[in-house]
Coordinates of C-alpha atoms and ligand atoms in Angstrom, one line a residue:
Chain A
M1 CA 85.4 112.7 109.8
S2 CA 82.4 110.9 111.4
S3 CA 82.4 113.5 114.1
G4 CA 81.7 116.2 111.5
Q5 CA 82.5 119.9 111.6
S6 CA 82.3 121.9 114.8
Q7 CA 81.1 125.1 113.1
A8 CA 77.6 125.5 111.8
P9 CA 77.0 124.8 108.1
L10 CA 76.4 127.6 105.6
P11 CA 72.7 128.4 105.1
Y12 CA 71.2 126.6 102.1
T13 CA 70.6 130.0 100.6
D14 CA 74.3 130.7 100.5
E15 CA 75.7 130.7 97.0
R16 CA 78.7 128.8 98.1
H17 CA 76.6 126.0 99.4
Q18 CA 74.6 126.0 96.2
A19 CA 77.7 125.8 94.1
A20 CA 79.0 122.9 96.2
A21 CA 75.8 121.0 96.0
Q22 CA 75.7 121.6 92.2
F23 CA 79.3 120.4 91.9
L24 CA 78.4 117.1 93.6
T25 CA 75.3 116.6 91.5
E26 CA 77.2 117.2 88.3
E27 CA 80.0 115.0 89.4
A28 CA 77.6 112.1 90.1
H29 CA 76.2 112.6 86.6
L30 CA 79.6 112.3 85.1
L31 CA 80.2 109.0 87.0
D32 CA 76.8 107.6 86.2
T33 CA 77.3 108.3 82.5
S34 CA 80.9 106.9 82.5
D35 CA 82.4 110.2 81.5
F36 CA 85.5 109.4 83.5
E37 CA 87.8 111.8 81.5
A38 CA 85.5 114.7 82.4
W39 CA 85.3 113.4 86.0
L40 CA 89.1 113.4 86.3
G41 CA 89.0 117.0 85.0
L42 CA 87.2 118.0 88.3
M43 CA 90.2 116.9 90.3
D44 CA 92.9 119.2 91.5
R45 CA 96.3 117.8 90.6
R46 CA 97.2 117.5 94.3
I47 CA 94.1 115.3 94.9
R48 CA 94.0 112.9 97.9
Y49 CA 91.2 110.4 97.5
R50 CA 90.9 108.0 100.5
M51 CA 88.6 105.3 101.8
P52 CA 89.9 103.6 104.9
V53 CA 88.8 100.1 105.9
R54 CA 86.2 100.2 108.6
V55 CA 86.4 98.0 111.6
T56 CA 84.0 96.5 114.1
A57 CA 85.4 97.5 117.5
V58 CA 84.0 97.8 121.0
K59 CA 82.4 101.2 121.7
A60 CA 84.9 102.1 124.3
A61 CA 87.8 101.7 121.9
D62 CA 86.4 104.6 119.7
E63 CA 88.1 102.9 116.7
V64 CA 86.2 103.3 113.5
D65 CA 88.7 102.4 110.9
V66 CA 91.9 100.5 110.4
Q67 CA 94.3 103.5 110.3
T68 CA 96.9 101.7 108.2
M69 CA 94.7 100.1 105.5
H70 CA 92.4 101.6 102.9
H71 CA 90.2 100.5 100.0
F72 CA 91.4 103.6 98.2
D73 CA 94.4 105.8 98.9
E74 CA 94.8 107.6 95.6
D75 CA 96.7 110.5 94.1
W76 CA 96.5 112.0 90.7
Y77 CA 98.7 109.3 89.2
S78 CA 96.7 106.3 90.4
L79 CA 93.3 107.9 89.8
R80 CA 94.4 108.6 86.2
K81 CA 95.5 104.9 85.8
R82 CA 92.1 103.7 87.0
V83 CA 90.4 106.0 84.5
Q84 CA 92.8 104.9 81.7
R85 CA 92.0 101.2 82.5
F86 CA 88.3 101.7 82.0
Q87 CA 89.2 103.3 78.6
T88 CA 91.0 100.1 77.4
D89 CA 89.2 97.4 75.5
Y90 CA 90.1 94.8 78.3
A91 CA 88.6 96.1 81.5
W92 CA 86.5 92.9 81.6
T93 CA 84.9 93.6 84.9
E94 CA 83.1 96.6 83.3
D95 CA 82.3 95.0 80.0
P96 CA 79.3 94.7 79.8
Q97 CA 79.0 97.8 82.0
S98 CA 77.3 97.9 85.3
R99 CA 74.2 100.0 85.6
I100 CA 75.1 102.4 88.3
R101 CA 73.5 105.4 90.0
H102 CA 75.0 107.6 92.6
H103 CA 72.3 109.0 95.0
V104 CA 73.9 112.1 96.7
S105 CA 72.2 113.7 99.6
N106 CA 72.6 115.3 103.1
V107 CA 74.9 118.0 101.6
R108 CA 76.3 120.4 104.3
T109 CA 78.8 123.0 103.4
F110 CA 81.3 124.7 105.7
E111 CA 83.7 127.5 105.3
G112 CA 87.3 126.3 105.2
S113 CA 90.6 128.2 105.4
D114 CA 91.3 130.5 102.5
D115 CA 88.5 130.1 100.0
E116 CA 88.2 126.4 100.5
L117 CA 84.8 124.8 101.1
I118 CA 84.4 121.7 103.3
V119 CA 81.5 119.7 102.0
E120 CA 79.9 116.7 103.7
S121 CA 77.6 114.5 101.8
A122 CA 76.0 111.0 101.8
V123 CA 76.2 108.8 98.8
L124 CA 74.4 105.6 98.0
L125 CA 75.7 103.7 95.0
Y126 CA 73.4 101.2 93.3
R127 CA 75.2 98.9 91.0
S128 CA 73.5 96.2 88.8
R129 CA 75.7 93.8 86.8
G130 CA 74.5 91.4 84.0
D131 CA 71.3 89.5 84.4
R132 CA 72.3 86.8 86.9
T133 CA 73.7 88.4 90.0
A134 CA 71.8 90.5 92.5
P135 CA 72.5 94.2 92.5
S136 CA 74.8 95.6 95.2
L137 CA 74.6 98.8 97.3
L138 CA 77.4 100.8 98.8
S139 CA 76.5 103.5 101.4
A140 CA 79.1 106.1 102.4
G141 CA 79.6 109.5 103.9
R142 CA 82.1 111.8 102.3
T143 CA 84.0 114.8 103.4
D144 CA 85.4 116.8 100.6
V145 CA 87.7 119.8 100.3
L146 CA 86.7 121.9 97.2
I147 CA 88.8 124.8 96.0
P148 CA 87.6 127.7 93.8
T149 CA 89.5 128.0 90.5
E150 CA 88.9 130.1 87.3
E151 CA 87.2 127.0 85.8
G152 CA 85.0 126.5 88.8
L153 CA 85.3 124.3 91.9
R154 CA 87.8 121.5 91.9
L155 CA 88.1 118.5 94.3
R156 CA 91.3 118.8 96.4
Q157 CA 90.6 116.0 98.9
R158 CA 87.9 113.4 99.5
D159 CA 87.6 111.2 102.6
I160 CA 85.1 108.4 102.2
E161 CA 83.6 106.7 105.2
I162 CA 82.2 103.5 103.9
D163 CA 79.4 102.0 106.0
E164 CA 80.5 98.4 106.0
S165 CA 83.5 96.5 107.4
V166 CA 83.0 93.6 105.0
L167 CA 82.0 94.9 101.6
R168 CA 79.2 93.1 99.8
T169 CA 80.2 93.9 96.3
Q170 CA 82.5 92.0 94.1
N171 CA 85.0 94.7 93.6
L172 CA 85.5 98.5 93.7
A173 CA 85.7 99.1 90.0
I174 CA 83.7 102.3 90.8
F175 CA 84.3 105.7 92.3
L176 CA 82.4 107.1 95.2
Chain B
M1 CA 76.5 61.4 109.6
A2 CA 79.4 63.2 108.1
D3 CA 81.1 59.8 108.1
A4 CA 78.6 58.1 105.8
E5 CA 80.2 57.7 102.4
P6 CA 78.5 60.3 100.3
N7 CA 77.1 59.4 96.9
G8 CA 79.5 59.7 94.0
I9 CA 82.5 60.9 96.0
A10 CA 84.7 58.1 94.6
D11 CA 83.7 59.2 91.1
I12 CA 84.4 62.8 91.8
T13 CA 87.9 62.2 93.3
G14 CA 88.6 59.7 90.6
A15 CA 87.9 62.2 87.9
V16 CA 89.8 65.0 89.7
R17 CA 92.9 62.7 89.9
Q18 CA 92.8 62.3 86.2
G19 CA 92.8 66.0 85.7
L20 CA 89.1 66.3 85.0
I21 CA 87.0 68.5 87.2
P22 CA 83.2 67.9 87.5
A23 CA 82.0 71.5 86.8
F24 CA 79.5 71.4 89.6
L25 CA 82.3 71.2 92.2
Y26 CA 82.3 75.0 92.0
N27 CA 78.8 75.4 93.4
D28 CA 77.3 72.4 95.2
A29 CA 75.9 72.1 98.7
Q30 CA 77.0 68.5 99.2
V31 CA 80.6 69.2 98.2
H32 CA 80.6 72.3 100.4
E33 CA 79.5 70.2 103.3
L34 CA 82.3 67.7 102.7
E35 CA 84.8 70.5 102.4
R36 CA 83.5 72.0 105.7
T37 CA 83.8 68.8 107.7
R38 CA 86.5 66.8 106.0
L39 CA 88.8 69.3 104.5
F40 CA 88.7 72.3 106.7
G41 CA 88.1 70.0 109.7
R42 CA 91.6 68.7 109.1
S43 CA 93.7 71.2 107.3
W44 CA 96.1 73.8 108.6
N45 CA 94.4 77.1 108.3
F46 CA 95.9 80.6 108.5
L47 CA 94.3 82.9 111.1
A48 CA 96.4 86.0 111.6
H49 CA 99.9 87.4 111.7
E50 CA 101.7 88.2 115.0
S51 CA 102.1 91.9 113.9
E52 CA 98.3 92.3 114.0
I53 CA 98.5 91.6 117.7
A54 CA 101.8 93.3 118.4
Q55 CA 101.2 94.5 121.9
P56 CA 100.3 92.5 125.0
D57 CA 96.5 92.3 125.4
D58 CA 95.9 92.8 121.6
Y59 CA 93.4 90.5 120.0
V60 CA 91.8 89.8 116.6
V61 CA 88.7 87.6 115.9
R62 CA 89.0 85.3 112.9
N63 CA 87.2 82.4 111.4
I64 CA 87.9 78.8 110.2
G65 CA 84.9 78.0 108.2
D66 CA 81.9 78.7 110.4
D67 CA 83.9 78.7 113.6
S68 CA 84.9 82.0 115.2
F69 CA 88.2 82.1 117.0
L70 CA 89.8 84.6 119.4
V71 CA 93.4 85.1 118.6
T72 CA 95.0 86.9 121.6
R73 CA 98.4 87.9 122.9
D74 CA 98.1 87.7 126.7
S75 CA 99.5 90.1 129.2
D76 CA 102.8 88.0 129.2
G77 CA 103.1 88.1 125.4
Q78 CA 101.9 84.5 124.8
I79 CA 99.7 83.8 121.8
H80 CA 96.5 81.9 122.3
V81 CA 93.8 80.7 119.8
M82 CA 90.5 80.0 121.4
F83 CA 87.0 79.1 120.2
N84 CA 85.0 82.3 120.7
M85 CA 81.9 80.6 122.2
C86 CA 81.1 81.0 125.9
V87 CA 81.2 77.6 127.6
H88 CA 78.1 78.6 129.7
R89 CA 75.4 78.8 127.1
G90 CA 77.2 79.5 123.9
M91 CA 77.1 83.2 123.3
Q92 CA 79.9 84.6 121.1
V93 CA 82.2 86.0 123.8
C94 CA 83.9 88.7 121.7
R95 CA 81.9 90.4 119.0
A96 CA 84.5 93.0 117.9
E97 CA 86.9 92.3 115.1
R98 CA 90.0 93.6 116.9
G99 CA 91.1 95.6 119.9
S100 CA 92.9 95.4 123.2
A101 CA 91.5 93.7 126.3
R102 CA 92.8 91.9 129.4
T103 CA 89.5 90.2 129.9
F104 CA 86.4 89.3 127.8
R105 CA 83.0 89.5 129.4
C106 CA 80.3 87.4 127.9
P107 CA 77.3 89.7 127.1
Y108 CA 74.7 87.2 128.2
H109 CA 75.3 86.3 131.9
A110 CA 78.6 88.1 132.4
W111 CA 81.0 85.1 132.7
T112 CA 84.4 86.6 132.3
Y113 CA 87.5 85.1 130.7
K114 CA 91.2 86.3 130.9
N115 CA 92.8 86.9 127.6
D116 CA 94.6 83.5 128.0
G117 CA 91.1 81.9 128.0
Q118 CA 90.9 81.1 131.8
L119 CA 87.5 81.5 133.3
A120 CA 88.0 84.3 135.9
G121 CA 84.5 85.4 136.9
L122 CA 81.2 83.6 137.2
P123 CA 78.5 85.8 138.8
F124 CA 76.8 84.3 141.8
H125 CA 78.9 81.1 141.7
A126 CA 77.9 80.3 145.3
D127 CA 74.3 81.4 145.1
A128 CA 73.5 79.9 141.7
Y129 CA 75.6 76.7 141.7
G130 CA 76.4 76.1 145.3
G131 CA 80.0 77.0 144.4
E132 CA 82.4 74.2 143.4
A133 CA 79.8 71.6 144.5
G134 CA 77.7 72.6 141.4
F135 CA 80.1 73.9 138.9
I136 CA 83.9 73.4 139.1
K137 CA 85.1 76.8 138.1
E138 CA 88.7 76.2 138.9
G139 CA 90.8 75.5 135.8
Q140 CA 88.0 76.1 133.3
A141 CA 88.8 78.0 130.1
L142 CA 87.5 78.7 126.6
L143 CA 88.0 75.8 124.3
R144 CA 91.4 75.9 122.7
A145 CA 92.0 75.4 118.9
P146 CA 93.1 71.7 118.8
S147 CA 96.4 72.5 117.1
V148 CA 98.3 75.7 116.6
A149 CA 101.6 76.5 114.9
I150 CA 103.5 79.7 114.1
R151 CA 105.9 80.2 111.2
N152 CA 107.4 83.6 110.0
G153 CA 104.9 85.2 112.5
M154 CA 102.0 83.6 110.7
I155 CA 99.5 81.9 113.1
F156 CA 97.9 78.7 111.8
A157 CA 95.4 76.4 113.5
S158 CA 93.9 73.1 112.8
L159 CA 90.6 71.8 114.1
D160 CA 92.2 68.3 114.2
P161 CA 93.9 67.4 117.5
D162 CA 95.9 64.8 115.5
A163 CA 96.9 67.2 112.7
P164 CA 100.3 66.4 111.2
D165 CA 103.2 68.3 112.6
F166 CA 103.0 71.7 110.9
E167 CA 106.7 71.9 109.9
T168 CA 106.7 68.4 108.5
W169 CA 103.5 69.1 106.6
L170 CA 104.9 72.4 105.2
G171 CA 108.0 70.6 103.9
D172 CA 109.7 72.2 101.0
Y173 CA 107.0 74.9 100.7
A174 CA 108.9 76.7 103.4
F175 CA 111.7 77.4 100.9
Y176 CA 109.3 79.6 98.9
L177 CA 107.3 81.0 101.8
D178 CA 110.3 83.0 103.0
F179 CA 110.3 85.0 99.7
Y180 CA 106.9 86.4 100.8
T181 CA 107.1 86.5 104.6
G182 CA 110.8 86.0 105.5
Q183 CA 112.2 89.2 104.0
S184 CA 113.8 90.6 107.2
E185 CA 115.1 89.5 110.5
A186 CA 112.8 92.1 112.1
G187 CA 109.8 90.1 110.8
M188 CA 107.0 91.3 108.6
E189 CA 104.2 93.8 109.2
F190 CA 100.7 92.7 108.0
R191 CA 98.3 95.6 107.3
G192 CA 94.6 95.1 106.9
P193 CA 92.9 93.0 106.1
Q194 CA 90.5 94.4 103.5
R195 CA 87.5 92.1 103.6
W196 CA 84.8 91.7 101.0
R197 CA 82.4 89.0 99.9
V198 CA 82.2 87.7 96.3
E199 CA 79.7 85.3 94.8
A200 CA 82.4 82.9 93.8
N201 CA 83.5 79.5 95.0
W202 CA 86.6 79.6 97.2
K203 CA 88.6 76.9 95.2
I204 CA 88.8 79.1 92.1
G205 CA 91.0 81.8 93.7
A206 CA 93.2 79.2 95.5
E207 CA 93.8 77.2 92.3
N208 CA 94.3 80.4 90.2
F209 CA 97.1 81.7 92.5
M210 CA 98.7 78.4 92.7
G211 CA 99.5 78.0 89.0
D212 CA 97.4 79.8 86.4
S213 CA 100.0 81.8 84.5
Y214 CA 97.9 81.1 81.4
H215 CA 95.1 83.6 82.3
T216 CA 97.4 86.5 83.0
P217 CA 98.1 87.8 79.5
H218 CA 94.4 87.9 78.6
T219 CA 92.6 88.6 81.9
H220 CA 95.0 91.3 82.8
A221 CA 95.7 92.8 79.4
S222 CA 94.3 96.1 80.6
V223 CA 97.1 96.6 83.2
V224 CA 99.7 96.0 80.5
D225 CA 97.9 98.3 78.2
I226 CA 98.0 101.2 80.7
E227 CA 101.7 100.4 81.5
L228 CA 100.9 99.7 85.1
F229 CA 102.7 96.3 85.1
G230 CA 104.6 95.2 82.0
E231 CA 105.5 91.6 82.8
P232 CA 102.3 89.8 81.9
K233 CA 102.9 89.9 78.2
P234 CA 102.2 86.4 76.7
Y235 CA 105.9 85.8 75.7
K236 CA 107.2 86.8 79.1
R237 CA 104.7 84.9 81.1
K238 CA 105.4 81.6 79.3
E239 CA 109.1 81.8 80.1
G240 CA 108.2 81.5 83.8
V241 CA 108.6 78.3 85.8
L242 CA 105.6 76.8 87.6
W243 CA 106.8 74.9 90.7
H244 CA 105.0 72.9 93.3
A245 CA 106.7 71.7 96.6
G246 CA 105.0 70.2 99.6
P247 CA 101.4 71.4 100.1
G248 CA 101.7 74.4 97.8
G249 CA 102.9 75.8 94.5
G250 CA 103.3 78.9 92.6
T251 CA 104.2 80.9 89.5
T252 CA 107.4 82.8 88.7
Y253 CA 108.7 85.3 86.1
K254 CA 111.9 84.8 84.3
L255 CA 114.4 87.5 85.1
P256 CA 116.6 89.2 82.4
P257 CA 119.6 87.1 81.3
G258 CA 122.6 87.3 83.5
S259 CA 120.7 88.2 86.7
D260 CA 122.2 87.5 90.1
F261 CA 120.5 87.9 93.5
G262 CA 121.2 91.6 93.8
S263 CA 120.4 92.6 90.2
G264 CA 117.4 90.4 90.1
L265 CA 115.9 92.0 93.2
A266 CA 116.9 95.5 91.9
Y267 CA 115.2 94.7 88.6
V268 CA 111.8 94.3 90.4
G269 CA 112.4 97.5 92.4
Y270 CA 113.8 96.5 95.8
P271 CA 116.1 99.2 97.1
D272 CA 119.5 98.3 98.4
E273 CA 118.4 98.4 102.1
M274 CA 115.8 95.7 101.3
I275 CA 118.3 93.6 99.2
D276 CA 120.6 93.6 102.2
R277 CA 117.8 92.5 104.5
M278 CA 116.8 89.7 102.2
A279 CA 120.4 88.6 101.7
A280 CA 120.6 88.2 105.5
T281 CA 117.5 86.1 106.0
L282 CA 117.5 84.0 102.8
S283 CA 119.8 80.9 102.7
P284 CA 122.4 80.6 99.8
A285 CA 120.1 78.0 98.2
Q286 CA 117.1 80.4 98.4
R287 CA 119.2 83.3 97.0
A288 CA 120.3 81.0 94.1
L289 CA 116.7 80.9 92.8
V290 CA 117.2 84.5 91.7
D291 CA 120.6 83.8 90.1
E292 CA 120.9 83.0 86.4
P293 CA 118.8 81.5 84.9
G294 CA 116.9 83.6 87.4
F295 CA 113.3 83.4 88.5
M296 CA 111.2 85.7 90.7
P297 CA 108.3 84.3 92.6
S298 CA 104.9 85.8 91.7
A299 CA 101.6 84.2 92.8
S300 CA 101.5 81.2 95.1
T301 CA 99.0 79.1 97.1
L302 CA 99.5 77.1 100.3
F303 CA 96.8 74.4 100.5
P304 CA 94.0 74.8 101.1
N305 CA 93.1 78.5 100.9
L306 CA 96.0 80.8 101.6
S307 CA 97.5 82.7 98.7
F308 CA 100.4 85.1 98.1
V309 CA 101.1 87.5 95.4
H310 CA 104.3 89.5 94.6
N311 CA 104.3 91.8 91.6
W312 CA 106.3 95.0 90.7
P313 CA 104.1 97.7 89.1
Q314 CA 105.0 101.3 88.2
T315 CA 104.0 103.4 91.2
D316 CA 104.5 107.0 90.0
A317 CA 104.5 109.1 86.9
E318 CA 108.3 109.1 86.8
G319 CA 108.4 105.3 86.2
R320 CA 109.5 104.1 89.6
I321 CA 109.0 100.3 89.8
T322 CA 108.1 99.0 93.3
P323 CA 107.3 95.4 94.4
F324 CA 104.6 94.6 96.9
I325 CA 103.4 91.5 98.6
S326 CA 99.8 90.6 99.4
V327 CA 98.6 87.7 101.5
R328 CA 95.0 86.5 101.0
L329 CA 92.6 84.0 102.4
W330 CA 89.8 82.6 100.4
Q331 CA 87.3 81.9 103.2
P332 CA 84.3 79.8 102.1
V333 CA 81.0 81.3 103.3
G334 CA 78.7 78.9 101.3
P335 CA 78.9 76.8 98.1
G336 CA 78.8 79.9 96.0
E337 CA 80.2 82.6 98.2
T338 CA 83.6 83.5 99.5
E339 CA 84.9 86.1 101.9
V340 CA 88.2 87.4 100.7
Y341 CA 90.7 88.6 103.4
S342 CA 93.5 90.6 101.8
W343 CA 96.5 91.9 103.7
F344 CA 99.4 94.1 102.6
C345 CA 102.7 92.7 103.8
V346 CA 106.0 94.5 104.1
A347 CA 109.3 94.0 106.1
A348 CA 108.7 95.7 109.5
D349 CA 111.9 97.6 109.3
A350 CA 111.8 98.6 105.7
P351 CA 112.6 102.2 104.9
E352 CA 109.4 104.4 105.2
D353 CA 109.6 105.6 101.7
Y354 CA 109.8 102.0 100.4
K355 CA 106.8 101.0 102.6
A356 CA 104.7 103.9 101.3
A357 CA 105.5 103.1 97.6
S358 CA 104.9 99.3 98.2
Y359 CA 101.6 100.0 99.8
K360 CA 100.6 102.2 96.8
A361 CA 101.6 99.3 94.5
Y362 CA 99.4 96.9 96.5
L363 CA 96.4 99.2 96.4
M364 CA 96.6 99.8 92.7
C365 CA 97.0 96.1 91.8
F366 CA 95.3 93.9 94.4
G367 CA 92.7 94.0 97.1
S368 CA 89.1 95.3 96.9
S369 CA 89.9 98.0 94.5
G370 CA 93.0 96.5 92.8
M371 CA 93.1 96.7 89.0
F372 CA 94.3 93.1 88.7
E373 CA 91.8 91.7 91.2
Q374 CA 88.8 93.4 89.6
D375 CA 89.0 91.3 86.5
D376 CA 89.9 88.1 88.3
V377 CA 86.8 88.2 90.5
E378 CA 84.6 88.9 87.5
N379 CA 85.7 85.6 86.0
W380 CA 85.3 83.7 89.2
V381 CA 81.8 84.9 89.9
S382 CA 80.8 83.9 86.4
I383 CA 82.3 80.3 86.8
T384 CA 80.4 79.9 90.0
T385 CA 77.1 81.0 88.5
M386 CA 77.5 78.7 85.6
A387 CA 78.4 75.7 87.9
R388 CA 75.0 75.8 89.6
G389 CA 72.9 74.4 86.8
S390 CA 72.0 71.0 85.5
M391 CA 74.3 71.0 82.5
A392 CA 77.3 71.5 84.7
R393 CA 76.6 68.1 86.2
N394 CA 77.5 66.5 82.9
L395 CA 80.6 68.6 82.1
L396 CA 84.1 67.5 83.1
L397 CA 86.4 70.6 82.8
N398 CA 89.9 69.9 81.5
N399 CA 92.6 70.5 84.1
R400 CA 95.3 68.6 82.1
M401 CA 97.3 71.3 80.4
G402 CA 100.9 70.2 80.1
L403 CA 100.1 66.5 79.7
T404 CA 99.5 64.4 76.6
L405 CA 96.4 62.2 76.3
D406 CA 98.6 59.3 77.7
G407 CA 99.4 61.4 80.7
E408 CA 103.0 62.2 79.8
P409 CA 104.3 65.7 80.4
I410 CA 104.7 67.6 77.1
V411 CA 108.0 69.0 78.3
D412 CA 110.6 67.6 80.7
Q413 CA 110.9 69.0 84.1
F414 CA 113.0 72.2 84.1
E415 CA 116.5 71.3 85.2
G416 CA 118.1 74.6 85.9
F417 CA 115.5 75.7 88.5
G418 CA 117.1 76.6 91.8
G419 CA 114.2 75.5 94.1
P420 CA 113.0 72.2 95.5
G421 CA 110.0 70.3 94.3
T422 CA 108.7 69.9 90.7
A423 CA 109.2 72.6 88.2
Y424 CA 108.1 73.1 84.6
Q425 CA 108.8 76.0 82.3
G426 CA 105.9 77.3 80.2
F427 CA 102.1 77.1 80.6
G428 CA 100.6 74.1 82.4
E429 CA 98.1 73.0 85.0
H430 CA 100.6 70.9 87.0
N431 CA 100.0 72.9 90.1
Q432 CA 96.2 73.0 89.9
R433 CA 96.3 69.2 89.5
H434 CA 98.6 69.0 92.6
W435 CA 96.1 71.2 94.5
F436 CA 93.2 69.0 93.5
S437 CA 95.0 65.8 94.4
M438 CA 95.4 67.2 98.0
W439 CA 91.7 68.2 97.9
A440 CA 90.8 64.7 96.8
D441 CA 92.8 63.2 99.6
L442 CA 91.0 65.1 102.3
V443 CA 87.4 65.0 101.0
S444 CA 87.6 61.2 100.6
Q445 CA 88.6 60.6 104.2
P446 CA 86.1 60.7 107.1
A447 CA 86.2 63.8 109.2
P448 CA 88.3 63.6 112.4
A449 CA 86.3 62.1 115.4
R450 CA 85.1 64.7 117.8
Q451 CA 85.4 64.2 121.6
P452 CA 82.5 66.0 123.3
M453 CA 83.6 67.8 126.4
A454 CA 81.5 68.8 129.4
F455 CA 82.5 71.9 131.4
G456 CA 82.4 72.3 135.2
M457 CA 81.5 68.7 135.7
G458 CA 84.8 67.4 137.0
E459 CA 86.8 66.2 134.1
Q460 CA 89.5 68.6 132.8
P461 CA 89.2 69.8 129.3
A462 CA 92.2 69.0 127.2
Ligands
FES1 S1 76.3 82.4 127.7 FE1 78.0 83.4 128.3 S2 77.6 83.9 130.4 FE2 75.9 82.8 129.8
FE2_2 FE1 94.6 87.1 87.9

């Protein structure tokens, strides 16, 4: 994931790249406006959504994450539960809601097998809660697999490379 | 300095022993300093599980308070816990979190230590020191943790060379510990930890897991609402027994009437292979805890800051119920900040399918993204923020649930409970009071005396 793709990215003028970049921007908009139901609608039912725990290791070990532990390792069932929870009246951690903004950049699109697109991006999540605690930042790289459908692109897989081994945010009541 | 009697400590411990908590204890620099020197300077602290350093030469780096320790398995398989500070001029010897190494070379002047701590290499020993005439290299090693103990593969250390014998100290808590970390003769596998920092005082999580069954129906209403975990309904939660035994305590859920060991474990989702394993490791007395009237351990804390949780959510759309165990450490970073270490724990030889479902159950419920934990931490951050101000210095929070004004329990101890210690059915803050009485015992005693040790000067370090 961190090593990236071996092939060259599609040129920015390629329509497939433009569609992928627009997908990520629109997706971020849905998350920033708490439209979780519509966000879930962008997921393929076979979605794998993963964020491994990163680790500080000596350079020679070439170990970037704890292979057996994740912050997220989600399928359709568990993503849907997380979305349903935000829709209850008792998800206290997000009531009052955080002010959040996903800053998406560094989008690179690659041809995958079949009609799949492999899309790398960077995301910076700014999250401000209440009026007493300092805001938090989460920085991550993402590698997505997007598949074309009749309704447009859908997210089939997302691997999130979070840029911290010890998170400085009170919880992950967010999506990256 | 740490031995001078701090202002007001007798008042604080006096209030706490009456079940009244001065609110500022949750965010106060002086209290934090007392905890650092007196409490964590004496207590038994969890560091790591053997499965995290499963192979010879594996290591992890863990903290007790501000002190960094190297926890290694040497090339012969022996476990060592060593202060991670170079005895030359104090550099942190190992700055990775985990890995595999036969030796550790200090980045500053390249002194090299074997993974059992022995000083193996000292550049220019002859030129720089005149050999043994200037610095006795022979027999030198990294400073060892003063006391170390291992139970169920869990590695504990105390900074106090005169720490009480671990097993004696653990006492009847061992009976309950096995439900979490004694589920198989093959031992347990600890995965993780997830680590994150929260702006909350460390005591709040420890107390909460020890006995706060009262918060569950409200704080965690969302997970009942979405049918992730059905047990925390108010009427169900209050049928549970709160127990405390030795230096810990915990909460339980009442099992359906007529449960026995097998049906009780099956009710919370253990497959037959796991029930067989647990039947083989748990004693008849331990198994009887699950028999009619039947209670299943849920959350628990071992003083001071190690907690466990065992819940059984629905892990797929078809309605499969799967239990999981999480082990967590509330590591104080400052008066108002805690680093949470959260491990997933499962029997090492459990069926793969069970491991996968149990891991899923853990990730959905607890840890950095867990749907239970999200709402807990929100509360604890808020308490800590409120405790910082001036008004909190006038407020004594009530920690007396389950007692009359005269100090009599509002219900008798629960007779039919199968485990040792003190047990009450229903809501109550018995366990939190027990936790705070241990807290008061430690913060009111001077910190253990320290013996300074010089290296390379002739006397052997202990
Ligand atoms: S400080 Fe470690 S070798 Fe000098
Ligand atoms: Fe909770």
